[in-house]
Amino acid sequence: MAFHHLSVLRNETVRALVGDVAGIYVDCTLGGGGHSFALAELLAPEAIIIGLDQDGDAVAAASERMKNVPCRFIPVRRNFRYLGETLDELGIDRADGIMFDLGVSSYQLDTPERGFSYQHDGPLDMRMDTNGRKNACDVVNTYSEADLYRIIKDYGEERWAGRIANFIVTARQEAPISRTEELVRIIKKAVPAGARKDGPHPAKRTFQAIRIEVNEELAILKEAIGTAAERLKPGGRIAVITFHSLEDRIAKQTLKRLAANCICPPDMPVCTCGHRAVLKVSGKAVFPSADELTANPRARSAKLRIGTRI
């Protein structure tokens, strides 16, 4: 299957990110190269774009797409938690712009063999890095009922987390759960019929939760945004696109903290933290236009947040 992914908020992101057209830019979530390609169209030949992605299919697709851009493009198959190490290895101290496009790609969702989708049957995998040790099958079949409840509740914000966790544990006692279709059937049984009539697909939140657990998506986000802010040149910009409330809350709070001159508790009479702002954060989040939502309904939950290095 060809790598296909529509980059969300593409024009808004690259226009906000680019300052020096001859600068150094990092796309921490390369995907199919949509944002990087749009960046390249705005940059001079002496500019550099570094693209990170832990998905080998994404790196291959983006490298093909970027092969004729005028500026230098450096693809790196690596999770963005290693942003600092990557820049060090390339001999780059600071960048002019760093962006994150969080979540799962259309290609990953639409490729049944990757096991991300509750709408296509496939192996219960969900690894963004196919070399990763833990997959969704491990989570579903080895986690305790309490741990399943925790991740479905915390990462999926699922009202029926307790029932779903219980139904999973009961089902796997008869035979291991190895296919996405099997898991969807179990979730549908667990969610009361009345609750299935309205709202999103009953398996959506649970699949999101398991995917986040497999890929440790939220655990690394705060630190990665902090590293990106530290590695920006003065005037350099950070752009973060989020797709659900959990990652957006982390992005918003982390950027707010990086833009604060004091992070002491509100009841402290005198500042003792010594914290100083490193970013100036743009006010409200940017949302997709009506035209973009018509062309790409999956963009409906996207938010773009921008910060500028002081």
Backbone as CSV, one residue per row, in Angstrom:
resi,resn,N_x,N_y,N_z,CA_x,CA_y,CA_z,C_x,C_y,C_z
1,MET,0.845,-1.203,0.000,0.000,0.000,0.000,0.876,1.247,0.000
2,ALA,0.563,2.196,-0.891,1.324,3.439,-0.946,1.077,4.257,0.313
3,PHE,2.092,4.994,0.735,1.974,5.817,1.938,1.170,7.063,1.595
4,HIS,-0.013,7.173,2.179,-0.876,8.317,1.917,-1.276,8.958,3.237
5,HIS,-1.021,10.244,3.349,-1.411,10.960,4.555,-1.589,12.427,4.212
6,LEU,-2.754,12.988,4.552,-3.005,14.408,4.339,-2.508,15.187,5.558
7,SER,-1.532,16.042,5.340,-0.970,16.821,6.443,-1.967,17.880,6.887
8,VAL,-2.281,17.883,8.160,-3.274,18.790,8.717,-2.642,20.144,9.022
9,LEU,-3.397,21.226,8.786,-2.930,22.590,9.078,-1.553,22.855,8.454
10,ARG,-1.355,22.332,7.275,-0.033,22.393,6.643,0.432,23.830,6.405
11,ASN,-0.385,24.610,5.709,0.035,25.972,5.377,0.176,26.840,6.617
12,GLU,-0.773,26.710,7.538,-0.714,27.503,8.771,0.550,27.178,9.567
13,THR,0.938,25.906,9.577,2.102,25.479,10.359,3.397,25.993,9.753
14,VAL,3.598,25.772,8.470,4.884,26.136,7.877,5.056,27.654,7.808
15,ARG,3.980,28.372,7.591,4.095,29.836,7.558,4.418,30.394,8.938
16,ALA,3.880,29.767,9.981,4.194,30.202,11.340,5.615,29.821,11.724
17,LEU,6.109,28.724,11.164,7.405,28.179,11.584,8.581,28.897,10.943
18,VAL,8.437,29.277,9.679,9.588,29.776,8.918,9.896,31.237,9.237
19,GLY,11.130,31.463,9.698,11.655,32.806,9.884,12.781,33.017,8.893
20,ASP,13.932,32.435,9.174,15.093,32.493,8.286,14.932,31.448,7.180
21,VAL,14.821,31.900,5.935,14.613,30.962,4.817,15.856,30.122,4.546
22,ALA,16.988,30.509,5.120,18.216,29.720,4.966,18.550,28.956,6.244
23,GLY,17.568,28.785,7.116,17.809,28.217,8.431,17.727,26.704,8.496
24,ILE,17.691,26.220,9.731,17.632,24.783,10.027,16.281,24.485,10.676
25,TYR,15.586,23.496,10.123,14.247,23.157,10.599,14.156,21.660,10.881
26,VAL,13.381,21.320,11.921,13.238,19.921,12.315,11.758,19.555,12.307
27,ASP,11.438,18.526,11.537,10.103,17.941,11.537,10.186,16.674,12.384
28,CYS,9.683,16.750,13.611,9.848,15.646,14.562,8.911,14.477,14.292
29,THR,7.939,14.680,13.424,6.974,13.632,13.070,6.835,13.637,11.553
30,LEU,7.815,13.102,10.883,7.964,13.238,9.436,6.772,12.702,8.654
31,GLY,6.261,11.537,9.048,5.155,10.952,8.304,5.518,10.779,6.833
32,GLY,4.597,11.107,5.951,4.864,11.015,4.520,5.604,12.197,3.951
33,GLY,5.994,13.141,4.799,6.773,14.288,4.354,5.945,15.479,3.906
34,GLY,4.664,15.488,4.214,3.808,16.587,3.771,4.213,17.938,4.313
35,HIS,4.427,18.030,5.620,4.850,19.306,6.202,6.263,19.672,5.756
36,SER,7.155,18.678,5.709,8.533,18.957,5.288,8.587,19.447,3.846
37,PHE,7.780,18.840,2.985,7.754,19.266,1.584,7.244,20.703,1.473
38,ALA,6.205,21.033,2.237,5.686,22.399,2.236,6.722,23.375,2.793
39,LEU,7.473,22.933,3.810,8.567,23.753,4.335,9.607,24.028,3.257
40,ALA,9.988,22.977,2.552,11.032,23.089,1.523,10.662,24.100,0.444
41,GLU,9.371,24.203,0.158,8.926,25.147,-0.870,9.149,26.595,-0.458
42,LEU,9.291,26.842,0.838,9.503,28.201,1.342,10.969,28.519,1.615
43,LEU,11.843,27.502,1.544,13.220,27.673,1.992,14.205,27.842,0.837
44,ALA,15.350,28.439,1.176,16.438,28.629,0.216,17.253,27.339,0.090
45,PRO,18.043,27.201,-0.983,18.833,25.977,-1.176,19.792,25.654,-0.036
46,GLU,20.279,26.665,0.675,21.236,26.412,1.757,20.560,25.990,3.067
47,ALA,19.241,25.977,3.108,18.519,25.565,4.310,18.641,24.057,4.515
48,ILE,18.355,23.633,5.739,18.398,22.209,6.093,17.088,21.820,6.770
49,ILE,16.523,20.699,6.351,15.364,20.110,7.026,15.778,18.741,7.554
50,ILE,15.558,18.515,8.845,15.825,17.216,9.464,14.471,16.588,9.778
51,GLY,14.239,15.385,9.295,12.964,14.720,9.509,13.118,13.472,10.356
52,LEU,12.447,13.438,11.503,12.480,12.268,12.387,11.173,11.499,12.307
53,ASP,11.263,10.196,12.269,10.084,9.345,12.404,10.532,7.946,12.777
54,GLN,9.821,7.327,13.694,10.179,5.971,14.121,9.606,4.909,13.183
55,ASP,8.716,5.318,12.276,8.089,4.392,11.342,8.938,4.308,10.073
56,GLY,9.504,3.129,9.812,10.358,2.953,8.642,9.642,3.212,7.340
57,ASP,8.342,2.850,7.253,7.568,3.124,6.039,7.461,4.622,5.798
58,ALA,7.276,5.382,6.863,7.170,6.833,6.740,8.480,7.438,6.254
59,VAL,9.582,7.005,6.834,10.888,7.540,6.435,11.166,7.250,4.965
60,ALA,10.834,6.043,4.513,11.056,5.678,3.109,10.189,6.526,2.183
61,ALA,8.908,6.692,2.538,7.995,7.473,1.706,8.404,8.937,1.654
62,ALA,8.765,9.499,2.803,9.163,10.905,2.846,10.465,11.138,2.096
63,SER,11.403,10.213,2.206,12.685,10.351,1.502,12.461,10.388,0.001
64,GLU,11.543,9.578,-0.482,11.214,9.581,-1.907,10.570,10.909,-2.304
65,ARG,9.664,11.385,-1.491,8.971,12.639,-1.791,9.915,13.833,-1.762
66,MET,10.910,13.781,-0.898,11.799,14.930,-0.694,13.060,14.886,-1.563
67,LYS,13.198,13.895,-2.409,14.485,13.696,-3.092,14.853,14.816,-4.053
68,ASN,13.883,15.589,-4.531,14.188,16.653,-5.490,13.998,18.055,-4.924
69,VAL,13.828,18.191,-3.611,13.670,19.537,-3.048,15.004,20.276,-3.122
70,PRO,14.981,21.595,-3.255,16.229,22.345,-3.428,17.118,22.400,-2.196
71,CYS,16.529,22.327,-0.993,17.343,22.412,0.221,17.809,21.019,0.638
72,ARG,18.677,20.970,1.635,19.195,19.688,2.113,18.171,19.030,3.039
73,PHE,17.945,17.751,2.826,17.000,17.000,3.650,17.714,15.823,4.283
74,ILE,17.580,15.701,5.616,18.234,14.621,6.354,17.167,13.797,7.060
75,PRO,16.845,12.592,6.547,15.872,11.740,7.228,16.542,10.917,8.329
76,VAL,15.856,10.753,9.442,16.392,9.989,10.570,15.289,9.089,11.108
77,ARG,15.518,7.774,11.099,14.524,6.873,11.667,14.749,6.798,13.172
78,ARG,13.965,7.587,13.890,14.157,7.686,15.332,12.950,8.384,15.949
79,ASN,12.583,7.999,17.151,11.527,8.648,17.903,11.967,10.056,18.304
80,PHE,11.015,10.987,18.362,11.393,12.367,18.674,11.866,12.557,20.115
81,ARG,11.757,11.517,20.947,12.342,11.621,22.286,13.868,11.779,22.197
82,TYR,14.445,11.414,21.053,15.886,11.519,20.838,16.259,12.744,20.005
83,LEU,15.417,13.764,20.059,15.687,14.995,19.317,17.041,15.592,19.680
84,GLY,17.314,15.720,20.976,18.576,16.319,21.406,19.779,15.536,20.923
85,GLU,19.739,14.205,21.068,20.846,13.359,20.623,21.043,13.459,19.112
86,THR,19.938,13.537,18.379,20.025,13.639,16.921,20.724,14.924,16.502
87,LEU,20.341,16.035,17.107,20.981,17.314,16.780,22.457,17.286,17.168
88,ASP,22.773,16.692,18.303,24.175,16.593,18.724,24.992,15.788,17.712
89,GLU,24.437,14.667,17.267,25.153,13.816,16.317,25.380,14.517,14.980
90,LEU,24.455,15.410,14.615,24.585,16.149,13.356,25.423,17.417,13.518
91,GLY,25.890,17.673,14.739,26.699,18.859,14.986,25.909,20.149,14.937
92,ILE,24.620,20.071,15.275,23.741,21.241,15.238,23.394,21.644,16.664
93,ASP,23.713,22.866,17.010,23.432,23.355,18.354,21.973,23.783,18.490
94,ARG,21.533,24.643,17.572,20.169,25.164,17.670,19.524,25.243,16.281
95,ALA,18.199,25.151,16.279,17.437,25.185,15.031,16.592,26.450,14.964
96,ASP,16.121,26.748,13.756,15.272,27.927,13.546,13.794,27.599,13.722
97,GLY,13.454,26.335,13.602,12.064,25.936,13.768,11.961,24.437,14.012
98,ILE,11.070,24.044,14.918,10.864,22.628,15.240,9.361,22.384,15.338
99,MET,8.886,21.351,14.653,7.447,21.079,14.661,7.129,19.639,15.053
100,PHE,5.948,19.459,15.633,5.402,18.158,15.996,3.990,18.053,15.426
101,ASP,3.698,16.967,14.730,2.347,16.652,14.260,1.984,15.328,14.922
102,LEU,1.310,15.398,16.052,1.148,14.234,16.924,0.059,13.282,16.435
103,GLY,0.003,12.111,17.062,-1.043,11.155,16.749,-0.633,10.146,15.700
104,VAL,-1.640,9.506,15.118,-1.438,8.419,14.165,-1.705,8.928,12.754
105,SER,-0.986,8.407,11.767,-1.150,8.871,10.387,-2.280,8.132,9.691
106,SER,-2.784,8.732,8.622,-3.824,8.084,7.819,-3.320,6.757,7.272
107,TYR,-2.054,6.721,6.871,-1.477,5.485,6.339,-1.531,4.373,7.382
108,GLN,-1.153,4.695,8.604,-1.172,3.691,9.658,-2.596,3.210,9.937
109,LEU,-3.547,4.137,9.945,-4.936,3.770,10.190,-5.505,2.918,9.056
110,ASP,-5.111,3.255,7.827,-5.716,2.619,6.657,-4.985,1.366,6.193
111,THR,-3.912,0.985,6.898,-3.184,-0.234,6.557,-3.541,-1.301,7.590
112,PRO,-4.418,-2.238,7.236,-4.888,-3.221,8.229,-3.764,-3.987,8.907
113,GLU,-2.676,-4.252,8.175,-1.575,-5.033,8.733,-0.887,-4.347,9.906
114,ARG,-1.081,-3.027,10.041,-0.459,-2.315,11.148,-1.288,-2.407,12.430
115,GLY,-2.550,-2.780,12.311,-3.367,-3.055,13.489,-3.805,-1.854,14.294
116,PHE,-3.885,-0.678,13.665,-4.304,0.525,14.385,-5.815,0.748,14.342
117,SER,-6.470,0.209,13.345,-7.846,0.599,13.050,-8.880,-0.350,13.627
118,TYR,-9.951,0.224,14.172,-11.091,-0.556,14.627,-12.081,-0.785,13.473
119,GLN,-11.771,-0.250,12.296,-12.662,-0.401,11.139,-12.154,-1.410,10.122
120,HIS,-10.919,-1.882,10.282,-10.343,-2.888,9.393,-9.759,-4.000,10.249
121,ASP,-9.995,-5.247,9.858,-9.425,-6.355,10.609,-7.942,-6.515,10.293
122,GLY,-7.169,-6.766,11.319,-5.736,-6.964,11.154,-5.137,-7.477,12.443
123,PRO,-3.853,-7.804,12.432,-3.191,-8.252,13.662,-3.196,-7.142,14.699
124,LEU,-3.334,-7.492,15.937,-3.406,-6.518,17.021,-1.987,-6.035,17.327
125,ASP,-1.558,-4.985,16.612,-0.165,-4.542,16.682,-0.060,-3.127,17.242
126,MET,-0.309,-2.112,16.413,-0.326,-0.693,16.803,1.047,-0.103,17.085
127,ARG,2.126,-0.766,16.706,3.449,-0.172,16.913,3.744,0.842,15.814
128,MET,4.068,2.067,16.196,4.540,3.038,15.212,5.937,2.667,14.733
129,ASP,6.742,2.152,15.626,8.051,1.605,15.280,7.898,0.094,15.218
130,THR,7.930,-0.462,14.007,7.694,-1.900,13.851,8.799,-2.747,14.466
131,ASN,9.882,-2.113,14.903,10.941,-2.827,15.623,10.720,-2.805,17.131
132,GLY,9.679,-2.123,17.565,9.407,-2.013,18.999,9.098,-3.363,19.623
133,ARG,9.396,-3.500,20.890,9.244,-4.787,21.578,7.805,-5.067,21.992
134,LYS,7.067,-4.046,22.401,5.714,-4.241,22.926,4.684,-3.862,21.876
135,ASN,3.680,-4.731,21.681,2.607,-4.384,20.765,1.257,-4.470,21.476
136,ALA,0.190,-4.173,20.748,-1.143,-4.140,21.346,-1.578,-5.510,21.832
137,CYS,-1.147,-6.548,21.145,-1.480,-7.916,21.567,-0.918,-8.195,22.968
138,ASP,0.297,-7.725,23.224,0.896,-7.890,24.552,0.067,-7.180,25.615
139,VAL,-0.331,-5.939,25.322,-1.107,-5.161,26.285,-2.435,-5.851,26.588
140,VAL,-3.152,-6.236,25.537,-4.488,-6.815,25.702,-4.443,-8.161,26.421
141,ASN,-3.412,-8.942,26.180,-3.386,-10.310,26.707,-2.577,-10.494,27.984
142,THR,-1.753,-9.517,28.369,-0.914,-9.711,29.551,-1.151,-8.693,30.664
143,TYR,-1.743,-7.546,30.364,-1.986,-6.558,31.407,-3.088,-7.051,32.349
144,SER,-2.953,-6.721,33.609,-3.988,-7.066,34.573,-5.261,-6.284,34.268
145,GLU,-6.369,-6.747,34.835,-7.633,-6.024,34.636,-7.531,-4.598,35.173
146,ALA,-6.839,-4.438,36.288,-6.678,-3.102,36.871,-5.881,-2.188,35.954
147,ASP,-4.813,-2.714,35.340,-3.998,-1.895,34.445,-4.739,-1.580,33.149
148,LEU,-5.503,-2.547,32.647,-6.318,-2.273,31.461,-7.343,-1.179,31.755
149,TYR,-7.979,-1.283,32.910,-8.933,-0.240,33.308,-8.250,1.126,33.359
150,ARG,-7.063,1.155,33.956,-6.350,2.431,34.110,-6.051,3.077,32.767
151,ILE,-5.489,2.311,31.832,-5.103,2.944,30.565,-6.325,3.302,29.719
152,ILE,-7.375,2.457,29.768,-8.581,2.774,28.989,-9.275,4.001,29.563
153,LYS,-9.271,4.109,30.891,-9.878,5.260,31.557,-9.039,6.523,31.352
154,ASP,-7.722,6.412,31.593,-6.864,7.595,31.559,-6.518,8.035,30.141
155,TYR,-6.207,7.101,29.274,-5.769,7.442,27.926,-6.905,7.481,26.904
156,GLY,-8.013,6.794,27.234,-9.144,6.808,26.325,-10.296,7.667,26.819
157,GLU,-10.224,8.063,28.098,-11.313,8.827,28.721,-12.650,8.135,28.446
158,GLU,-12.622,6.798,28.609,-13.759,5.939,28.284,-14.643,5.707,29.503
159,ARG,-15.910,6.058,29.371,-16.874,5.911,30.464,-17.022,4.452,30.899
160,TRP,-16.924,3.532,29.937,-17.163,2.124,30.220,-15.865,1.341,30.379
161,ALA,-14.820,2.005,30.841,-13.501,1.370,30.960,-13.531,0.117,31.831
162,GLY,-14.257,0.158,32.933,-14.302,-0.990,33.831,-14.910,-2.213,33.173
163,ARG,-16.038,-2.036,32.497,-16.685,-3.146,31.807,-15.810,-3.676,30.668
164,ILE,-15.198,-2.769,29.912,-14.361,-3.199,28.788,-13.171,-4.011,29.287
165,ALA,-12.509,-3.545,30.332,-11.374,-4.275,30.895,-11.808,-5.656,31.375
166,ASN,-12.957,-5.722,32.042,-13.462,-7.007,32.542,-13.801,-7.960,31.404
167,PHE,-14.429,-7.459,30.357,-14.801,-8.298,29.221,-13.555,-8.798,28.477
168,ILE,-12.529,-7.964,28.395,-11.279,-8.385,27.746,-10.647,-9.534,28.526
169,VAL,-10.537,-9.370,29.836,-9.906,-10.404,30.668,-10.705,-11.703,30.611
170,THR,-12.015,-11.607,30.620,-12.857,-12.804,30.537,-12.674,-13.516,29.196
171,ALA,-12.646,-12.738,28.123,-12.523,-13.323,26.777,-11.172,-13.990,26.571
172,ARG,-10.112,-13.387,27.070,-8.780,-13.942,26.821,-8.511,-15.216,27.637
173,GLN,-9.343,-15.491,28.627,-9.202,-16.736,29.385,-9.552,-17.947,28.521
174,GLU,-10.386,-17.744,27.517,-10.759,-18.815,26.604,-9.734,-18.985,25.492
175,ALA,-9.231,-17.848,24.967,-8.215,-17.880,23.908,-7.599,-16.497,23.799
176,PRO,-6.301,-16.408,23.454,-5.667,-15.092,23.289,-6.391,-14.250,22.238
177,ILE,-6.422,-12.957,22.462,-7.041,-12.013,21.522,-5.930,-11.508,20.595
178,SER,-6.019,-11.818,19.322,-4.907,-11.504,18.422,-5.277,-10.616,17.247
179,ARG,-6.573,-10.356,17.032,-7.014,-9.580,15.871,-7.817,-8.362,16.323
180,THR,-7.719,-7.299,15.553,-8.472,-6.077,15.878,-9.975,-6.342,15.857
181,GLU,-10.423,-7.166,14.917,-11.848,-7.471,14.812,-12.357,-8.170,16.074
182,GLU,-11.545,-9.052,16.638,-11.920,-9.732,17.886,-12.094,-8.721,19.008
183,LEU,-11.134,-7.803,19.128,-11.187,-6.811,20.196,-12.403,-5.906,20.031
184,VAL,-12.718,-5.524,18.795,-13.890,-4.682,18.550,-15.158,-5.396,19.005
185,ARG,-15.282,-6.684,18.706,-16.471,-7.441,19.117,-16.607,-7.468,20.640
186,ILE,-15.490,-7.643,21.320,-15.507,-7.674,22.785,-15.942,-6.325,23.352
187,ILE,-15.399,-5.258,22.780,-15.747,-3.907,23.253,-17.225,-3.628,23.019
188,LYS,-17.743,-4.021,21.867,-19.163,-3.801,21.572,-20.056,-4.550,22.552
189,LYS,-19.634,-5.731,22.961,-20.400,-6.480,23.961,-20.355,-5.781,25.322
190,ALA,-19.212,-5.179,25.624,-19.034,-4.533,26.928,-19.802,-3.224,27.051
191,VAL,-19.905,-2.485,25.949,-20.587,-1.186,25.978,-22.096,-1.412,25.815
192,PRO,-22.899,-0.956,26.771,-24.347,-1.162,26.679,-24.929,-0.655,25.365
193,ALA,-25.949,-1.347,24.885,-26.537,-1.029,23.579,-26.974,0.424,23.489
194,GLY,-27.562,0.938,24.561,-28.023,2.323,24.536,-26.896,3.321,24.339
195,ALA,-25.715,2.987,24.866,-24.563,3.883,24.760,-23.919,3.813,23.383
196,ARG,-24.288,2.789,22.605,-23.698,2.638,21.275,-24.474,3.371,20.190
197,LYS,-25.632,3.929,20.559,-26.481,4.549,19.551,-25.938,5.889,19.079
198,ASP,-25.339,6.639,19.967,-24.863,7.983,19.647,-23.357,8.081,19.876
199,GLY,-22.754,9.109,19.313,-21.333,9.366,19.536,-20.437,8.565,18.618
200,PRO,-19.150,8.550,18.934,-18.177,7.866,18.071,-18.304,6.350,18.145
201,HIS,-17.556,5.671,17.305,-17.514,4.200,17.318,-17.176,3.732,18.736
202,PRO,-17.867,2.707,19.243,-17.641,2.288,20.637,-16.215,1.842,20.936
203,ALA,-15.448,1.462,19.902,-14.072,1.013,20.134,-13.048,2.136,19.992
204,LYS,-13.481,3.317,19.582,-12.529,4.392,19.270,-11.636,4.739,20.464
205,ARG,-12.239,4.961,21.608,-11.469,5.429,22.769,-10.537,4.335,23.304
206,THR,-10.995,3.090,23.275,-10.151,1.995,23.758,-8.963,1.780,22.837
207,PHE,-9.188,1.837,21.531,-8.075,1.686,20.589,-7.079,2.830,20.759
208,GLN,-7.572,4.047,20.959,-6.677,5.181,21.223,-5.841,4.921,22.462
209,ALA,-6.482,4.436,23.522,-5.785,4.200,24.785,-4.685,3.158,24.639
210,ILE,-4.992,2.069,23.965,-4.000,1.005,23.789,-2.851,1.486,22.921
211,ARG,-3.169,2.238,21.876,-2.120,2.783,21.003,-1.176,3.711,21.774
212,ILE,-1.738,4.560,22.613,-0.919,5.476,23.417,-0.017,4.688,24.354
213,GLU,-0.547,3.634,24.963,0.241,2.804,25.872,1.371,2.094,25.132
214,VAL,1.063,1.510,23.982,2.075,0.781,23.204,3.233,1.689,22.814
215,ASN,2.917,2.901,22.391,3.936,3.803,21.852,4.443,4.841,22.851
216,GLU,3.935,4.785,24.086,4.358,5.709,25.149,4.247,7.159,24.696
217,GLU,3.168,7.468,24.006,3.031,8.769,23.361,3.006,9.938,24.341
218,LEU,2.248,9.799,25.416,2.119,10.912,26.353,3.309,11.009,27.290
219,ALA,3.937,9.875,27.579,5.048,9.853,28.529,6.233,10.678,28.053
220,ILE,6.404,10.765,26.743,7.587,11.441,26.200,7.313,12.862,25.731
221,LEU,6.037,13.266,25.702,5.686,14.521,25.026,6.201,15.764,25.753
222,LYS,5.985,15.832,27.058,6.402,17.006,27.830,7.904,17.239,27.693
223,GLU,8.683,16.177,27.853,10.146,16.307,27.765,10.576,16.706,26.361
224,ALA,9.921,16.136,25.337,10.298,16.436,23.957,10.025,17.893,23.610
225,ILE,8.896,18.429,24.059,8.588,19.837,23.809,9.602,20.722,24.535
226,GLY,9.966,20.344,25.758,10.973,21.092,26.500,12.317,21.089,25.799
227,THR,12.721,19.925,25.282,13.987,19.829,24.543,13.944,20.711,23.307
228,ALA,12.822,20.677,22.592,12.690,21.490,21.380,12.844,22.975,21.706
229,ALA,12.214,23.425,22.782,12.317,24.837,23.169,13.760,25.208,23.494
230,GLU,14.470,24.311,24.187,15.864,24.570,24.547,16.765,24.661,23.315
231,ARG,16.423,23.899,22.269,17.296,23.824,21.094,16.916,24.803,19.986
232,LEU,16.058,25.751,20.289,15.717,26.788,19.318,16.655,27.978,19.437
233,LYS,16.969,28.598,18.316,17.687,29.871,18.323,16.754,30.967,18.840
234,PRO,17.289,32.061,19.362,16.425,33.195,19.706,15.604,33.612,18.486
235,GLY,14.307,33.740,18.669,13.423,34.050,17.549,12.928,32.820,16.817
236,GLY,13.522,31.660,17.113,13.069,30.419,16.504,11.699,30.019,17.018
237,ARG,10.999,29.188,16.258,9.609,28.877,16.600,9.377,27.379,16.751
238,ILE,8.447,27.064,17.643,8.000,25.686,17.834,6.529,25.626,17.467
239,ALA,6.141,24.572,16.744,4.752,24.361,16.357,4.338,22.959,16.786
240,VAL,3.192,22.849,17.455,2.706,21.558,17.940,1.260,21.381,17.494
241,ILE,1.008,20.322,16.724,-0.348,19.983,16.299,-0.820,18.795,17.122
242,THR,-1.957,18.941,17.777,-2.518,17.867,18.591,-3.870,17.441,18.026
243,PHE,-4.311,16.223,18.450,-5.559,15.683,17.913,-6.535,15.193,18.979
244,HIS,-6.134,15.132,20.220,-7.095,14.787,21.258,-6.745,15.535,22.534
245,SER,-7.691,15.558,23.456,-7.584,16.434,24.622,-6.393,16.112,25.504
246,LEU,-6.004,14.839,25.589,-4.905,14.468,26.478,-3.590,15.076,26.012
247,GLU,-3.247,14.871,24.731,-1.985,15.419,24.236,-2.057,16.942,24.140
248,ASP,-3.245,17.488,23.835,-3.352,18.946,23.760,-3.176,19.579,25.128
249,ARG,-3.686,18.919,26.161,-3.515,19.442,27.518,-2.035,19.487,27.898
250,ILE,-1.312,18.418,27.562,0.126,18.390,27.857,0.854,19.472,27.075
251,ALA,0.539,19.590,25.775,1.196,20.600,24.943,0.905,22.004,25.471
252,LYS,-0.348,22.280,25.767,-0.741,23.606,26.241,-0.070,23.942,27.563
253,GLN,-0.106,23.006,28.509,0.482,23.266,29.828,2.000,23.379,29.766
254,THR,2.635,22.561,28.913,4.091,22.613,28.800,4.531,23.932,28.179
255,LEU,3.851,24.356,27.130,4.185,25.638,26.501,3.933,26.792,27.473
256,LYS,2.846,26.715,28.222,2.537,27.762,29.210,3.627,27.841,30.274
257,ARG,4.093,26.691,30.731,5.151,26.648,31.741,6.447,27.238,31.181
258,LEU,6.749,26.913,29.935,7.969,27.429,29.305,7.885,28.928,29.046
259,ALA,6.662,29.469,29.053,6.480,30.907,28.822,6.323,31.690,30.130
260,ALA,6.436,31.001,31.280,6.221,31.651,32.574,7.531,32.089,33.203
261,ASN,7.516,33.236,33.860,8.685,33.719,34.592,8.712,33.211,36.026
262,CYS,7.630,32.582,36.452,7.579,32.016,37.797,6.623,30.833,37.777
263,ILE,7.056,29.730,38.366,6.182,28.551,38.446,5.978,28.136,39.911
264,CYS,6.173,29.079,40.834,5.906,28.829,42.245,4.407,28.625,42.462
265,PRO,4.026,27.923,43.534,2.600,27.812,43.875,1.983,29.201,44.044
266,PRO,0.708,29.362,43.700,0.063,30.676,43.750,0.098,31.354,45.116
267,ASP,0.192,30.544,46.188,0.160,31.131,47.529,1.533,31.546,48.050
268,MET,2.568,31.368,47.214,3.913,31.787,47.639,4.025,33.313,47.586
269,PRO,4.396,33.959,48.701,4.462,35.433,48.708,5.627,35.974,47.867
270,VAL,6.716,35.204,47.770,7.897,35.634,47.028,8.350,34.483,46.130
271,CYS,8.758,34.801,44.913,9.224,33.770,43.983,10.545,33.173,44.466
272,THR,10.578,31.852,44.547,11.806,31.160,44.942,12.242,30.120,43.912
273,CYS,11.477,30.006,42.823,11.760,28.924,41.874,12.921,29.231,40.931
274,GLY,13.143,30.509,40.674,14.225,30.880,39.761,13.938,30.578,38.299
275,HIS,12.712,30.163,38.011,12.350,29.817,36.627,12.213,31.080,35.784
276,ARG,12.725,31.028,34.557,12.604,32.152,33.640,12.047,31.678,32.314
277,ALA,11.194,32.498,31.733,10.549,32.141,30.475,11.573,31.971,29.360
278,VAL,11.369,30.956,28.546,12.210,30.756,27.352,11.396,30.913,26.084
279,LEU,10.062,30.941,26.221,9.194,31.075,25.053,8.189,32.199,25.246
280,LYS,7.747,32.746,24.132,6.548,33.576,24.102,5.525,32.789,23.302
281,VAL,4.386,32.506,23.916,3.396,31.629,23.288,2.289,32.464,22.663
282,SER,1.937,32.115,21.426,0.807,32.766,20.767,-0.463,32.480,21.547
283,GLY,-1.429,33.378,21.456,-2.633,33.277,22.273,-3.420,32.005,22.104
284,LYS,-4.373,32.016,21.205,-5.268,30.879,21.057,-4.731,29.882,20.036
285,ALA,-5.202,28.656,20.170,-4.842,27.622,19.205,-5.445,27.948,17.842
286,VAL,-4.807,27.458,16.791,-5.288,27.609,15.419,-6.008,26.325,15.030
287,PHE,-7.174,26.478,14.396,-7.988,25.333,13.996,-8.047,25.228,12.472
288,PRO,-8.343,24.041,11.941,-8.469,23.901,10.490,-9.617,24.749,9.945
289,SER,-9.440,25.197,8.712,-10.486,25.979,8.054,-11.641,25.073,7.640
290,ALA,-12.747,25.677,7.289,-13.903,24.916,6.803,-13.562,24.142,5.544
291,ASP,-12.768,24.754,4.669,-12.363,24.073,3.436,-11.530,22.830,3.737
292,GLU,-10.616,22.940,4.706,-9.788,21.788,5.047,-10.625,20.674,5.658
293,LEU,-11.585,21.026,6.481,-12.439,20.020,7.096,-13.287,19.292,6.058
294,THR,-13.693,20.021,5.025,-14.442,19.389,3.947,-13.567,18.395,3.194
295,ALA,-12.312,18.784,2.949,-11.386,17.927,2.204,-10.861,16.774,3.045
296,ASN,-10.753,16.990,4.364,-10.157,15.986,5.246,-10.885,15.978,6.591
297,PRO,-11.970,15.214,6.700,-12.734,15.188,7.955,-11.913,14.765,9.168
298,ARG,-10.808,14.014,8.951,-9.986,13.587,10.080,-9.278,14.758,10.763
299,ALA,-9.315,15.930,10.131,-8.668,17.112,10.710,-9.540,17.803,11.755
300,ARG,-10.758,17.311,11.963,-11.726,18.073,12.759,-11.290,18.328,14.196
301,SER,-10.462,17.458,14.766,-10.058,17.655,16.164,-8.672,18.297,16.298
302,ALA,-8.077,18.701,15.192,-6.700,19.218,15.221,-6.628,20.629,15.804
303,LYS,-5.549,20.872,16.547,-5.244,22.197,17.077,-3.754,22.468,16.887
304,LEU,-3.431,23.672,16.497,-2.037,24.089,16.311,-1.686,25.132,17.357
305,ARG,-0.578,24.889,18.079,-0.090,25.852,19.067,1.334,26.267,18.698
306,ILE,1.609,27.553,18.834,2.883,28.134,18.384,3.582,28.837,19.538
307,GLY,4.890,28.658,19.619,5.703,29.401,20.577,6.947,29.940,19.897
308,THR,7.460,31.062,20.385,8.660,31.701,19.831,9.733,31.795,20.927
309,ARG,10.927,31.371,20.612,12.023,31.416,21.581,12.408,32.866,21.884
310,ILE,12.494,33.166,23.169,12.871,34.512,23.602,14.376,34.683,23.442
